[in-house]
One Martini backbone bead per residue (centre of mass of N, CA, C, O) as a GRO file, in nm:
protein
  355
    1MET     BB    1  -1.833   0.617  -0.663
    2ASN     BB    2  -1.748   0.327  -0.609
    3PRO     BB    3  -1.620   0.090  -0.362
    4SER     BB    4  -1.371  -0.068  -0.308
    5TYR     BB    5  -1.234  -0.417  -0.209
    6LEU     BB    6  -1.002  -0.601  -0.022
    7VAL     BB    7  -0.981  -0.995  -0.109
    8PHE     BB    8  -0.991  -1.251   0.132
    9LYS     BB    9  -0.874  -1.510   0.295
   10LEU     BB   10  -1.043  -1.767   0.585
   11ARG     BB   11  -1.018  -2.060   0.493
   12ASP     BB   12  -1.324  -2.047   0.317
   13LEU     BB   13  -1.376  -1.753   0.344
   14ASN     BB   14  -1.476  -1.486   0.207
   15TYR     BB   15  -1.327  -1.128   0.211
   16GLY     BB   16  -1.408  -0.762   0.264
   17ILE     BB   17  -1.292  -0.431   0.261
   18LYS     BB   18  -1.263  -0.115   0.184
   19VAL     BB   19  -0.909   0.033   0.057
   20SER     BB   20  -0.953   0.323   0.274
   21HIS     BB   21  -0.848   0.138   0.518
   22VAL     BB   22  -0.562   0.017   0.395
   23ARG     BB   23  -0.213   0.055   0.395
   24GLU     BB   24  -0.104  -0.268   0.434
   25ILE     BB   25   0.091  -0.498   0.353
   26PHE     BB   26   0.219  -0.881   0.478
   27ALA     BB   27   0.423  -1.130   0.512
   28LEU     BB   28   0.444  -1.309   0.795
   29PRO     BB   29   0.614  -1.239   1.083
   30GLU     BB   30   0.780  -1.235   1.362
   31LEU     BB   31   0.662  -1.194   1.686
   32MET     BB   32   0.557  -1.048   2.001
   33PRO     BB   33   0.403  -1.166   2.267
   34ALA     BB   34   0.103  -1.034   2.480
   35PRO     BB   35  -0.034  -1.129   2.792
   36GLU     BB   36  -0.213  -0.831   2.825
   37ALA     BB   37  -0.356  -0.849   2.588
   38PRO     BB   38  -0.584  -0.923   2.392
   39SER     BB   39  -0.687  -1.207   2.294
   40ASP     BB   40  -0.666  -1.149   1.950
   41ILE     BB   41  -0.415  -1.053   2.014
   42ILE     BB   42  -0.055  -1.209   1.886
   43GLY     BB   43   0.068  -0.940   1.878
   44LEU     BB   44   0.380  -0.785   1.778
   45LEU     BB   45   0.557  -0.463   1.573
   46ASN     BB   46   0.829  -0.333   1.460
   47LEU     BB   47   0.738  -0.087   1.172
   48ARG     BB   48   0.928   0.137   1.120
   49GLY     BB   49   0.927   0.236   1.450
   50LYS     BB   50   0.652   0.125   1.493
   51ILE     BB   51   0.400  -0.039   1.732
   52LEU     BB   52   0.243  -0.319   1.603
   53PRO     BB   53  -0.099  -0.480   1.646
   54ILE     BB   54  -0.181  -0.804   1.629
   55MET     BB   55  -0.437  -0.961   1.442
   56HIS     BB   56  -0.657  -1.267   1.465
   57LEU     BB   57  -0.930  -1.342   1.270
   58ASP     BB   58  -1.015  -1.629   1.398
   59ARG     BB   59  -1.041  -1.489   1.690
   60ARG     BB   60  -1.205  -1.208   1.644
   61LEU     BB   61  -1.449  -1.467   1.542
   62GLY     BB   62  -1.470  -1.688   1.738
   63GLN     BB   63  -1.248  -1.893   1.645
   64ALA     BB   64  -1.053  -2.136   1.575
   65LEU     BB   65  -0.719  -2.157   1.594
   66SER     BB   66  -0.507  -2.146   1.353
   67PRO     BB   67  -0.208  -2.220   1.255
   68CYS     BB   68   0.067  -2.055   1.109
   69CYS     BB   69   0.225  -1.907   0.800
   70LEU     BB   70   0.425  -1.833   0.542
   71ASN     BB   71   0.167  -1.732   0.384
   72ASP     BB   72   0.053  -1.557   0.512
   73ARG     BB   73  -0.145  -1.238   0.589
   74VAL     BB   74  -0.090  -0.885   0.611
   75ILE     BB   75  -0.344  -0.643   0.715
   76VAL     BB   76  -0.324  -0.306   0.755
   77VAL     BB   77  -0.554  -0.119   0.957
   78GLU     BB   78  -0.765   0.223   0.949
   79TRP     BB   79  -0.943   0.322   1.246
   80GLN     BB   80  -0.922   0.649   1.404
   81GLY     BB   81  -0.598   0.637   1.409
   82LEU     BB   82  -0.574   0.353   1.413
   83GLN     BB   83  -0.377   0.052   1.404
   84VAL     BB   84  -0.388  -0.299   1.295
   85GLY     BB   85  -0.318  -0.610   1.227
   86VAL     BB   86  -0.443  -0.887   0.993
   87VAL     BB   87  -0.458  -1.222   0.994
   88VAL     BB   88  -0.457  -1.404   0.696
   89ASN     BB   89  -0.413  -1.640   0.458
   90GLN     BB   90  -0.534  -1.455   0.154
   91VAL     BB   91  -0.527  -1.275  -0.079
   92GLU     BB   92  -0.638  -1.176  -0.391
   93GLU     BB   93  -0.826  -0.877  -0.425
   94VAL     BB   94  -0.918  -0.610  -0.621
   95CYS     BB   95  -1.233  -0.456  -0.594
   96THR     BB   96  -1.559  -0.343  -0.737
   97LEU     BB   97  -1.876  -0.246  -0.598
   98ASP     BB   98  -2.217  -0.204  -0.652
   99ALA     BB   99  -2.452  -0.131  -0.405
  100THR     BB  100  -2.639  -0.344  -0.523
  101ALA     BB  101  -2.490  -0.587  -0.461
  102ILE     BB  102  -2.542  -0.502  -0.210
  103ASP     BB  103  -2.656  -0.659   0.152
  104ILE     BB  104  -2.752  -0.552   0.461
  105ASP     BB  105  -2.894  -0.857   0.530
  106VAL     BB  106  -2.707  -1.092   0.720
  107SER     BB  107  -2.924  -1.303   0.816
  108TYR     BB  108  -3.100  -1.489   0.610
  109GLY     BB  109  -3.240  -1.638   0.792
  110ARG     BB  110  -2.923  -1.763   0.911
  111GLU     BB  111  -2.676  -1.858   1.030
  112HIS     BB  112  -2.332  -1.826   1.111
  113THR     BB  113  -1.991  -1.840   1.162
  114ILE     BB  114  -2.048  -1.575   1.236
  115SER     BB  115  -2.064  -1.278   1.347
  116THR     BB  116  -2.278  -0.969   1.242
  117ALA     BB  117  -2.128  -0.755   1.369
  118PHE     BB  118  -1.869  -0.801   1.147
  119LEU     BB  119  -2.106  -0.639   0.922
  120GLN     BB  120  -2.212  -0.460   0.675
  121GLY     BB  121  -2.223  -0.742   0.450
  122ILE     BB  122  -2.312  -0.882   0.118
  123ALA     BB  123  -2.204  -1.042  -0.135
  124LYS     BB  124  -2.116  -1.115  -0.459
  125GLY     BB  125  -1.930  -1.340  -0.594
  126GLU     BB  126  -1.776  -1.493  -0.833
  127SER     BB  127  -1.811  -1.721  -0.718
  128ASP     BB  128  -2.006  -1.938  -0.485
  129LEU     BB  129  -1.894  -1.723  -0.277
  130PRO     BB  130  -1.926  -1.522  -0.045
  131LEU     BB  131  -1.916  -1.208   0.032
  132LEU     BB  132  -1.740  -1.065   0.366
  133LEU     BB  133  -1.835  -0.756   0.483
  134LEU     BB  134  -1.651  -0.564   0.699
  135ASN     BB  135  -1.610  -0.371   0.995
  136PRO     BB  136  -1.477  -0.207   1.171
  137ASP     BB  137  -1.558  -0.089   1.399
  138THR     BB  138  -1.582  -0.365   1.525
  139LEU     BB  139  -1.366  -0.522   1.453
  140LEU     BB  140  -1.145  -0.287   1.662
  141ARG     BB  141  -1.165  -0.321   1.925
  142GLN     BB  142  -1.049  -0.260   2.223
  143ALA     BB  143  -0.879  -0.007   2.147
  144GLU     BB  144  -0.745   0.184   2.383
  145ASP     BB  145  -0.593  -0.098   2.443
  146VAL     BB  146  -0.415  -0.091   2.202
  147ALA     BB  147  -0.329   0.191   2.217
  148MET     BB  148  -0.183   0.106   2.506
  149LEU     BB  149  -0.023  -0.118   2.402
  150ALA     BB  150   0.169   0.047   2.184
  151TRP     BB  151   0.270   0.253   2.368
  152GLU     BB  152   0.420   0.123   2.568
  153ALA     BB  153   0.611   0.003   2.403
  154GLU     BB  154   0.712   0.261   2.225
  155LEU     BB  155   0.838   0.376   2.507
  156ASP     BB  156   1.021   0.125   2.609
  157HIS     BB  157   1.179   0.178   2.349
  158LEU     BB  158   1.302   0.424   2.345
  159THR     BB  159   1.383   0.451   2.631
  160HIS     BB  160   1.567   0.187   2.571
  161GLY     BB  161   1.720   0.111   2.267
  162ALA     BB  162   1.552  -0.157   2.216
  163ALA     BB  163   1.433  -0.406   2.083
  164VAL     BB  164   1.129  -0.524   2.025
  165ILE     BB  165   1.201  -0.784   2.190
  166ASP     BB  166   1.352  -0.590   2.453
  167PHE     BB  167   1.079  -0.364   2.527
  168ASN     BB  168   0.947  -0.561   2.749
  169PRO     BB  169   0.913  -0.778   3.063
  170ARG     BB  170   0.646  -0.919   2.992
  171LEU     BB  171   0.751  -1.043   2.749
  172LEU     BB  172   0.815  -1.286   2.591
  173THR     BB  173   0.973  -1.501   2.408
  174PRO     BB  174   1.024  -1.579   2.047
  175ASN     BB  175   0.942  -1.873   2.112
  176ALA     BB  176   0.616  -1.808   2.159
  177PHE     BB  177   0.544  -1.778   1.829
  178TYR     BB  178   0.594  -2.077   1.764
  179GLU     BB  179   0.427  -2.254   2.006
  180LEU     BB  180   0.145  -2.096   1.964
  181TYR     BB  181   0.134  -2.096   1.633
  182CYS     BB  182   0.437  -2.250   1.516
  183PRO     BB  183   0.471  -2.540   1.603
  184GLU     BB  184   0.584  -2.687   1.313
  185ALA     BB  185   0.807  -2.526   1.221
  186SER     BB  186   1.083  -2.481   1.115
  187GLY     BB  187   1.366  -2.349   1.082
  188ALA     BB  188   1.356  -2.242   0.813
  189GLU     BB  189   1.105  -2.058   0.888
  190ARG     BB  190   1.208  -1.952   1.147
  191ALA     BB  191   1.393  -1.736   0.990
  192THR     BB  192   1.192  -1.592   0.790
  193PHE     BB  193   1.037  -1.450   0.946
  194ARG     BB  194   1.252  -1.303   1.087
  195GLU     BB  195   1.343  -1.140   0.842
  196ARG     BB  196   1.089  -0.987   0.829
  197ALA     BB  197   1.112  -0.862   1.111
  198GLU     BB  198   1.398  -0.718   1.005
  199VAL     BB  199   1.281  -0.564   0.749
  200LEU     BB  200   1.010  -0.388   0.916
  201GLY     BB  201   1.247  -0.251   1.151
  202ARG     BB  202   1.289  -0.025   0.943
  203SER     BB  203   1.418   0.270   0.952
  204PRO     BB  204   1.428   0.493   0.738
  205GLU     BB  205   1.593   0.816   0.652
  206ASN     BB  206   1.418   1.108   0.638
  207VAL     BB  207   1.110   1.034   0.643
  208GLU     BB  208   0.815   1.128   0.509
  209ALA     BB  209   0.445   1.115   0.458
  210GLU     BB  210   0.522   1.164   0.143
  211ASP     BB  211   0.671   0.922   0.074
  212LEU     BB  212   0.416   0.758   0.070
  213LEU     BB  213   0.324   0.503  -0.173
  214ALA     BB  214   0.006   0.372  -0.296
  215ILE     BB  215   0.021   0.065  -0.465
  216ALA     BB  216  -0.157  -0.138  -0.673
  217VAL     BB  217  -0.107  -0.448  -0.801
  218VAL     BB  218  -0.006  -0.670  -1.054
  219LYS     BB  219  -0.075  -0.846  -1.314
  220VAL     BB  220   0.137  -0.991  -1.604
  221GLU     BB  221   0.232  -1.194  -1.753
  222GLY     BB  222   0.354  -1.308  -1.498
  223GLU     BB  223   0.391  -1.011  -1.359
  224TYR     BB  224   0.500  -0.742  -1.149
  225PHE     BB  225   0.225  -0.410  -1.083
  226GLY     BB  226   0.268  -0.087  -0.979
  227ILE     BB  227   0.021   0.159  -0.903
  228SER     BB  228  -0.100   0.471  -0.877
  229LEU     BB  229  -0.381   0.548  -0.671
  230ASP     BB  230  -0.387   0.816  -0.824
  231THR     BB  231  -0.436   0.642  -1.095
  232VAL     BB  232  -0.687   0.561  -0.979
  233ARG     BB  233  -1.031   0.468  -0.989
  234GLU     BB  234  -1.094   0.172  -1.109
  235PHE     BB  235  -1.207  -0.149  -1.069
  236ILE     BB  236  -1.264  -0.423  -1.310
  237THR     BB  237  -1.509  -0.628  -1.440
  238VAL     BB  238  -1.559  -0.734  -1.744
  239PRO     BB  239  -1.862  -0.748  -1.941
  240LYS     BB  240  -1.764  -0.620  -2.227
  241VAL     BB  241  -1.647  -0.597  -2.541
  242SER     BB  242  -1.570  -0.371  -2.821
  243PRO     BB  243  -1.456  -0.379  -3.144
  244ILE     BB  244  -1.260  -0.105  -3.299
  245PRO     BB  245  -1.184  -0.065  -3.632
  246CYS     BB  246  -0.876   0.013  -3.764
  247CYS     BB  247  -0.679  -0.092  -3.530
  248PRO     BB  248  -0.450  -0.122  -3.285
  249ASP     BB  249  -0.353  -0.405  -3.063
  250HIS     BB  250  -0.379  -0.255  -2.829
  251ILE     BB  251  -0.662  -0.196  -2.878
  252VAL     BB  252  -0.927  -0.381  -2.734
  253GLY     BB  253  -1.167  -0.128  -2.648
  254ASN     BB  254  -1.458  -0.139  -2.534
  255THR     BB  255  -1.650  -0.003  -2.245
  256ASN     BB  256  -1.967  -0.017  -2.057
  257LEU     BB  257  -1.941   0.176  -1.752
  258ARG     BB  258  -2.226   0.311  -1.660
  259GLY     BB  259  -2.238   0.463  -1.958
  260GLU     BB  260  -1.971   0.446  -1.984
  261VAL     BB  261  -1.686   0.469  -2.233
  262VAL     BB  262  -1.425   0.267  -2.218
  263LEU     BB  263  -1.112   0.237  -2.311
  264LEU     BB  264  -0.889  -0.041  -2.390
  265LEU     BB  265  -0.576  -0.168  -2.296
  266ASP     BB  266  -0.249  -0.295  -2.403
  267ILE     BB  267   0.058  -0.306  -2.272
  268ARG     BB  268   0.291  -0.538  -2.367
  269SER     BB  269   0.414  -0.396  -2.567
  270THR     BB  270   0.573  -0.193  -2.399
  271LEU     BB  271   0.698  -0.349  -2.190
  272ASN     BB  272   0.805  -0.618  -2.334
  273LEU     BB  273   0.577  -0.865  -2.306
  274PRO     BB  274   0.447  -1.120  -2.416
  275LYS     BB  275   0.231  -1.262  -2.593
  276ALA     BB  276  -0.043  -1.462  -2.582
  277VAL     BB  277  -0.280  -1.631  -2.608
  278LYS     BB  278  -0.580  -1.572  -2.652
  279ARG     BB  279  -0.783  -1.457  -2.380
  280PRO     BB  280  -1.046  -1.320  -2.211
  281ILE     BB  281  -1.128  -1.029  -2.049
  282SER     BB  282  -1.177  -0.973  -1.702
  283LYS     BB  283  -0.985  -0.752  -1.644
  284ALA     BB  284  -0.914  -0.413  -1.477
  285VAL     BB  285  -0.796  -0.054  -1.479
  286ILE     BB  286  -0.917   0.259  -1.414
  287LEU     BB  287  -0.763   0.540  -1.520
  288GLN     BB  288  -0.679   0.885  -1.412
  289ILE     BB  289  -0.603   1.166  -1.564
  290GLY     BB  290  -0.766   1.414  -1.526
  291ASP     BB  291  -0.960   1.382  -1.853
  292ILE     BB  292  -0.832   1.083  -1.874
  293ALA     BB  293  -0.976   0.775  -1.965
  294ALA     BB  294  -0.846   0.443  -1.900
  295GLY     BB  295  -0.798   0.104  -1.968
  296ILE     BB  296  -0.649  -0.168  -1.836
  297THR     BB  297  -0.545  -0.484  -1.894
  298VAL     BB  298  -0.535  -0.830  -1.649
  299ASP     BB  299  -0.501  -1.073  -1.439
  300GLU     BB  300  -0.462  -0.940  -1.188
  301VAL     BB  301  -0.549  -0.861  -0.867
  302CYS     BB  302  -0.366  -0.842  -0.587
  303ASP     BB  303  -0.255  -0.520  -0.392
  304ILE     BB  304  -0.160  -0.346  -0.185
  305LEU     BB  305   0.055  -0.112  -0.132
  306PHE     BB  306   0.273   0.094   0.142
  307LEU     BB  307   0.567   0.309   0.047
  308HIS     BB  308   0.922   0.427   0.007
  309THR     BB  309   1.103   0.555  -0.203
  310SER     BB  310   1.329   0.459  -0.058
  311GLU     BB  311   1.231   0.153  -0.172
  312LEU     BB  312   1.332   0.146  -0.481
  313ALA     BB  313   1.456   0.071  -0.738
  314PRO     BB  314   1.623   0.031  -0.990
  315LEU     BB  315   1.684  -0.084  -1.303
  316PRO     BB  316   1.744  -0.316  -1.446
  317ALA     BB  317   1.966  -0.424  -1.697
  318ALA     BB  318   1.681  -0.569  -1.863
  319LEU     BB  319   1.457  -0.321  -1.838
  320GLN     BB  320   1.593  -0.047  -2.035
  321GLY     BB  321   1.392  -0.062  -2.231
  322SER     BB  322   1.134   0.025  -2.048
  323ALA     BB  323   1.188   0.294  -1.859
  324ALA     BB  324   0.973   0.502  -1.940
  325PHE     BB  325   0.756   0.329  -1.748
  326ARG     BB  326   0.964   0.312  -1.524
  327ASN     BB  327   1.036   0.394  -1.194
  328GLY     BB  328   1.131   0.091  -1.071
  329THR     BB  329   1.200  -0.170  -0.792
  330TYR     BB  330   1.012  -0.417  -0.581
  331GLN     BB  331   1.024  -0.661  -0.373
  332TYR     BB  332   0.832  -0.914  -0.455
  333CYS     BB  333   0.738  -1.214  -0.402
  334GLU     BB  334   1.077  -1.305  -0.479
  335THR     BB  335   1.066  -1.080  -0.659
  336LEU     BB  336   0.980  -0.847  -0.882
  337LEU     BB  337   0.879  -0.463  -0.951
  338SER     BB  338   0.740  -0.270  -1.069
  339VAL     BB  339   0.673   0.070  -1.146
  340LEU     BB  340   0.455   0.267  -1.300
  341ASN     BB  341   0.426   0.539  -1.607
  342VAL     BB  342   0.104   0.631  -1.620
  343PRO     BB  343   0.169   0.886  -1.877
  344ASN     BB  344   0.390   0.717  -2.045
  345VAL     BB  345   0.197   0.478  -2.089
  346LEU     BB  346  -0.036   0.622  -2.236
  347SER     BB  347   0.090   0.770  -2.435
  348ALA     BB  348   0.214   0.490  -2.568
  349GLN     BB  349  -0.125   0.433  -2.640
  350GLN     BB  350  -0.253   0.713  -2.759
  351VAL     BB  351  -0.333   0.860  -2.492
  352ARG     BB  352  -0.391   1.190  -2.404
  353VAL     BB  353  -0.161   1.314  -2.146
  354PRO     BB  354  -0.110   1.513  -1.937
  355MET     BB  355   0.242   1.676  -1.820
   0.00000   0.00000   0.00000
């Protein structure tokens, strides 16, 4: 199976990292600067009771640090048991790359703006820009130093029972985050940064590791939906659709995926979404449940999130008409995201799914 990559942007370049290394994505919150940390670590965050070092990708790649802003995202990357948050400008999508599309010769006979030591390869993106694939082994350098920093901060936090901004007297005040990294942030923006940190710091009670739900966030007709990664086989850019005569409207057709014929489905009617003007189909998520595989067409693949099941809220009254296909909602990007019940969705599409 070809690996999937999370694609994100820093400045005007596109980067990718394997989805298997991504644990969570969230909007940049207020951080507590740590002066004794490696230079690329711009602060620490209390993430649901665990201390997470936050690295800015600009600094890690040896570039001048651009000021942080509300639209920045933090990607939590895990490598060899160490988790570090990486600040980037924008998360673009999740894509699947064939091994033949990746060039492991990252020199191209010329110099890049970043050291090639950080790259596993370069792939051609959908735009004219190359997709720079990062190597987590070299990206998360000084692993022992970072792990020790997080461990000491967490120990102080647990010992003194203090809030994350007070756990270590060596740390600077919270205002230093704005002075160093967000000098132009307004009062309202600072309040938003602080609120994000408070929300991320809340530790749900009685949460076990098995209560974590890994979901892919997709967009269909302007609405966000979550799809459990347990049911996702891969994300594809649809090469070509072959219509199937005399089929219901929700059956888009077949596509040839490396020699395998896969059925593509339109789930808008099932979810009570309006059908917009017909447009070319470009992206799909291939779902696999048991021996059953089918693709659902989407407008965008946005994020990968790791949620606690306790964070899911019941469906509002307006969505009760499609309650059988939604397992709950989650606050995402200042709007609601619905987590799909994939077996029910596929069954409603007349794809036989073992229940």
